[in-house]
Amino acid sequence: MTQVRCEVKGVFMATSEAATVPLVVLSDGSDRLLPIFIGIWEAVSINSARNREVLPRPFTHDLFLDLCGKFSISLRFLQIDSIQDGIYYAQLVFVNNKHEEYLDCRPSDGIALALRGDVPIFVEESILASA
């Protein structure tokens, strides 16, 4: 499995006659883009992290990283590694005392955490190629 490092291109609203839905777009720096539909609160969280906004109260993603820091757990990276029935799957990779641990997560939560933790986001090459 080949992982490609990606960056968040932006958070957007996709509109149709049926609905308006937020999405986050990842890019590997070339013309390849990976749009992922997300929830409104995840969109707000990703956008605020992307803009490095400091809010008066912590979002859940801030709280999670603060808790990890209190227990000397470091976030290493996010990997978006599979897609099944149109649903993307991801894992956060943490380290504590040189022990790596993988935690299943929604890509939107993982992206919000990766941006806040200033860690890389990787996407499986086959996923990026098929987007």
mmCIF file of N, CA, C and O in Angstrom, residues 33-76:
data_model
loop_
_atom_site.group_PDB
_atom_site.id
_atom_site.type_symbol
_atom_site.label_atom_id
_atom_site.label_comp_id
_atom_site.label_asym_id
_atom_site.label_seq_id
_atom_site.Cartn_x
_atom_site.Cartn_y
_atom_site.Cartn_z
ATOM 1 N N LEU A 33 -7.652 15.650 -6.844
ATOM 2 C CA LEU A 33 -8.408 16.122 -5.690
ATOM 3 C C LEU A 33 -9.248 14.989 -5.125
ATOM 4 O O LEU A 33 -9.754 14.156 -5.873
ATOM 5 N N LEU A 34 -9.403 14.989 -3.825
ATOM 6 C CA LEU A 34 -10.246 14.005 -3.152
ATOM 7 C C LEU A 34 -11.305 14.749 -2.342
ATOM 8 O O LEU A 34 -11.012 15.281 -1.268
ATOM 9 N N PRO A 35 -12.546 14.831 -2.857
ATOM 10 C CA PRO A 35 -13.623 15.457 -2.081
ATOM 11 C C PRO A 35 -14.255 14.435 -1.143
ATOM 12 O O PRO A 35 -14.523 13.297 -1.535
ATOM 13 N N ILE A 36 -14.474 14.836 0.091
ATOM 14 C CA ILE A 36 -15.095 13.962 1.080
ATOM 15 C C ILE A 36 -16.248 14.730 1.723
ATOM 16 O O ILE A 36 -16.041 15.802 2.304
ATOM 17 N N PHE A 37 -17.462 14.189 1.610
ATOM 18 C CA PHE A 37 -18.618 14.811 2.231
ATOM 19 C C PHE A 37 -18.537 14.616 3.739
ATOM 20 O O PHE A 37 -18.205 13.527 4.215
ATOM 21 N N ILE A 38 -18.833 15.684 4.482
ATOM 22 C CA ILE A 38 -18.687 15.666 5.933
ATOM 23 C C ILE A 38 -19.893 16.350 6.582
ATOM 24 O O ILE A 38 -20.717 16.942 5.891
ATOM 25 N N GLY A 39 -19.954 16.295 7.888
ATOM 26 C CA GLY A 39 -21.013 16.968 8.635
ATOM 27 C C GLY A 39 -20.692 18.438 8.834
ATOM 28 O O GLY A 39 -19.543 18.865 8.716
ATOM 29 N N ILE A 40 -21.707 19.191 9.180
ATOM 30 C CA ILE A 40 -21.540 20.638 9.332
ATOM 31 C C ILE A 40 -20.580 20.991 10.467
ATOM 32 O O ILE A 40 -19.739 21.884 10.331
ATOM 33 N N TRP A 41 -20.659 20.287 11.606
ATOM 34 C CA TRP A 41 -19.788 20.629 12.736
ATOM 35 C C TRP A 41 -18.348 20.249 12.468
ATOM 36 O O TRP A 41 -17.424 20.945 12.918
ATOM 37 N N GLU A 42 -18.137 19.159 11.719
ATOM 38 C CA GLU A 42 -16.786 18.792 11.335
ATOM 39 C C GLU A 42 -16.219 19.828 10.364
ATOM 40 O O GLU A 42 -15.044 20.181 10.419
ATOM 41 N N ALA A 43 -17.083 20.334 9.459
ATOM 42 C CA ALA A 43 -16.659 21.371 8.522
ATOM 43 C C ALA A 43 -16.221 22.632 9.273
ATOM 44 O O ALA A 43 -15.188 23.232 8.953
ATOM 45 N N VAL A 44 -17.001 23.015 10.272
ATOM 46 C CA VAL A 44 -16.657 24.193 11.077
ATOM 47 C C VAL A 44 -15.331 23.961 11.795
ATOM 48 O O VAL A 44 -14.456 24.839 11.823
ATOM 49 N N SER A 45 -15.159 22.774 12.364
ATOM 50 C CA SER A 45 -13.941 22.458 13.102
ATOM 51 C C SER A 45 -12.716 22.437 12.180
ATOM 52 O O SER A 45 -11.659 22.977 12.519
ATOM 53 N N ILE A 46 -12.851 21.813 11.017
ATOM 54 C CA ILE A 46 -11.735 21.762 10.061
ATOM 55 C C ILE A 46 -11.385 23.165 9.592
ATOM 56 O O ILE A 46 -10.204 23.544 9.527
ATOM 57 N N ASN A 47 -12.385 23.940 9.266
ATOM 58 C CA ASN A 47 -12.137 25.294 8.776
ATOM 59 C C ASN A 47 -11.467 26.163 9.834
ATOM 60 O O ASN A 47 -10.548 26.922 9.540
ATOM 61 N N SER A 48 -11.910 26.048 11.080
ATOM 62 C CA SER A 48 -11.291 26.854 12.141
ATOM 63 C C SER A 48 -9.844 26.411 12.379
ATOM 64 O O SER A 48 -8.972 27.254 12.607
ATOM 65 N N ALA A 49 -9.574 25.105 12.300
ATOM 66 C CA ALA A 49 -8.199 24.617 12.459
ATOM 67 C C ALA A 49 -7.333 25.074 11.291
ATOM 68 O O ALA A 49 -6.175 25.461 11.472
ATOM 69 N N ARG A 50 -7.900 25.024 10.102
ATOM 70 C CA ARG A 50 -7.165 25.429 8.896
ATOM 71 C C ARG A 50 -6.785 26.909 8.962
ATOM 72 O O ARG A 50 -5.706 27.295 8.530
ATOM 73 N N ASN A 51 -7.667 27.707 9.524
ATOM 74 C CA ASN A 51 -7.416 29.140 9.651
ATOM 75 C C ASN A 51 -6.709 29.510 10.952
ATOM 76 O O ASN A 51 -6.522 30.685 11.242
ATOM 77 N N ARG A 52 -6.374 28.495 11.742
ATOM 78 C CA ARG A 52 -5.672 28.663 13.017
ATOM 79 C C ARG A 52 -6.412 29.619 13.958
ATOM 80 O O ARG A 52 -5.807 30.437 14.657
ATOM 81 N N GLU A 53 -7.746 29.498 13.944
ATOM 82 C CA GLU A 53 -8.565 30.325 14.821
ATOM 83 C C GLU A 53 -8.489 29.787 16.253
ATOM 84 O O GLU A 53 -8.547 28.580 16.466
ATOM 85 N N VAL A 54 -8.368 30.683 17.192
ATOM 86 C CA VAL A 54 -8.394 30.321 18.608
ATOM 87 C C VAL A 54 -9.766 30.726 19.135
ATOM 88 O O VAL A 54 -10.106 31.908 19.171
ATOM 89 N N LEU A 55 -10.527 29.722 19.523
ATOM 90 C CA LEU A 55 -11.889 29.963 19.994
ATOM 91 C C LEU A 55 -11.907 30.127 21.507
ATOM 92 O O LEU A 55 -11.025 29.606 22.200
ATOM 93 N N PRO A 56 -12.912 30.818 22.041
ATOM 94 C CA PRO A 56 -12.952 31.034 23.494
ATOM 95 C C PRO A 56 -13.114 29.739 24.294
ATOM 96 O O PRO A 56 -12.673 29.650 25.429
ATOM 97 N N ARG A 57 -13.741 28.731 23.710
ATOM 98 C CA ARG A 57 -13.923 27.434 24.372
ATOM 99 C C ARG A 57 -13.441 26.346 23.415
ATOM 100 O O ARG A 57 -13.597 26.469 22.198
ATOM 101 N N PRO A 58 -12.883 25.264 23.936
ATOM 102 C CA PRO A 58 -12.350 24.222 23.054
ATOM 103 C C PRO A 58 -13.446 23.407 22.366
ATOM 104 O O PRO A 58 -14.481 23.107 22.965
ATOM 105 N N PHE A 59 -13.218 23.107 21.084
ATOM 106 C CA PHE A 59 -14.040 22.123 20.382
ATOM 107 C C PHE A 59 -13.666 20.747 20.900
ATOM 108 O O PHE A 59 -12.641 20.569 21.562
ATOM 109 N N THR A 60 -14.458 19.762 20.574
ATOM 110 C CA THR A 60 -14.172 18.382 20.983
ATOM 111 C C THR A 60 -12.798 17.936 20.489
ATOM 112 O O THR A 60 -12.063 17.252 21.212
ATOM 113 N N HIS A 61 -12.433 18.347 19.274
ATOM 114 C CA HIS A 61 -11.125 17.961 18.734
ATOM 115 C C HIS A 61 -9.980 18.573 19.544
ATOM 116 O O HIS A 61 -8.948 17.930 19.753
ATOM 117 N N ASP A 62 -10.156 19.803 20.015
ATOM 118 C CA ASP A 62 -9.147 20.436 20.878
ATOM 119 C C ASP A 62 -9.034 19.679 22.191
ATOM 120 O O ASP A 62 -7.938 19.403 22.679
ATOM 121 N N LEU A 63 -10.180 19.354 22.763
ATOM 122 C CA LEU A 63 -10.226 18.625 24.024
ATOM 123 C C LEU A 63 -9.510 17.279 23.915
ATOM 124 O O LEU A 63 -8.726 16.891 24.779
ATOM 125 N N PHE A 64 -9.764 16.572 22.821
ATOM 126 C CA PHE A 64 -9.147 15.260 22.597
ATOM 127 C C PHE A 64 -7.620 15.374 22.562
ATOM 128 O O PHE A 64 -6.916 14.599 23.214
ATOM 129 N N LEU A 65 -7.103 16.347 21.813
ATOM 130 C CA LEU A 65 -5.648 16.509 21.732
ATOM 131 C C LEU A 65 -5.057 16.977 23.054
ATOM 132 O O LEU A 65 -3.954 16.557 23.424
ATOM 133 N N ASP A 66 -5.785 17.823 23.775
ATOM 134 C CA ASP A 66 -5.310 18.252 25.096
ATOM 135 C C ASP A 66 -5.207 17.051 26.045
ATOM 136 O O ASP A 66 -4.240 16.917 26.795
ATOM 137 N N LEU A 67 -6.197 16.173 26.003
ATOM 138 C CA LEU A 67 -6.187 14.973 26.830
ATOM 139 C C LEU A 67 -4.995 14.076 26.469
ATOM 140 O O LEU A 67 -4.294 13.575 27.353
ATOM 141 N N CYS A 68 -4.765 13.890 25.177
ATOM 142 C CA CYS A 68 -3.620 13.087 24.738
ATOM 143 C C CYS A 68 -2.317 13.676 25.274
ATOM 144 O O CYS A 68 -1.453 12.946 25.770
ATOM 145 N N GLY A 69 -2.195 15.001 25.183
ATOM 146 C CA GLY A 69 -0.988 15.660 25.679
ATOM 147 C C GLY A 69 -0.768 15.459 27.163
ATOM 148 O O GLY A 69 0.364 15.254 27.604
ATOM 149 N N LYS A 70 -1.839 15.465 27.938
ATOM 150 C CA LYS A 70 -1.734 15.259 29.391
ATOM 151 C C LYS A 70 -1.196 13.879 29.738
ATOM 152 O O LYS A 70 -0.595 13.681 30.788
ATOM 153 N N PHE A 71 -1.432 12.918 28.830
ATOM 154 C CA PHE A 71 -0.981 11.548 29.082
ATOM 155 C C PHE A 71 0.196 11.152 28.183
ATOM 156 O O PHE A 71 0.468 9.974 27.986
ATOM 157 N N SER A 72 0.887 12.157 27.657
ATOM 158 C CA SER A 72 2.089 11.957 26.829
ATOM 159 C C SER A 72 1.844 11.072 25.612
ATOM 160 O O SER A 72 2.681 10.254 25.244
ATOM 161 N N ILE A 73 0.693 11.224 25.016
ATOM 162 C CA ILE A 73 0.358 10.502 23.784
ATOM 163 C C ILE A 73 0.446 11.501 22.644
ATOM 164 O O ILE A 73 -0.191 12.555 22.682
ATOM 165 N N SER A 74 1.240 11.169 21.626
ATOM 166 C CA SER A 74 1.438 12.074 20.497
ATOM 167 C C SER A 74 0.744 11.541 19.256
ATOM 168 O O SER A 74 0.838 10.351 18.946
ATOM 169 N N LEU A 75 0.084 12.435 18.550
ATOM 170 C CA LEU A 75 -0.504 12.088 17.261
ATOM 171 C C LEU A 75 0.603 12.179 16.221
ATOM 172 O O LEU A 75 1.281 13.200 16.113
ATOM 173 N N ARG A 76 0.806 11.080 15.474
ATOM 174 C CA ARG A 76 1.867 11.055 14.455
ATOM 175 C C ARG A 76 1.354 11.428 13.090
ATOM 176 O O ARG A 76 1.968 12.205 12.378
#
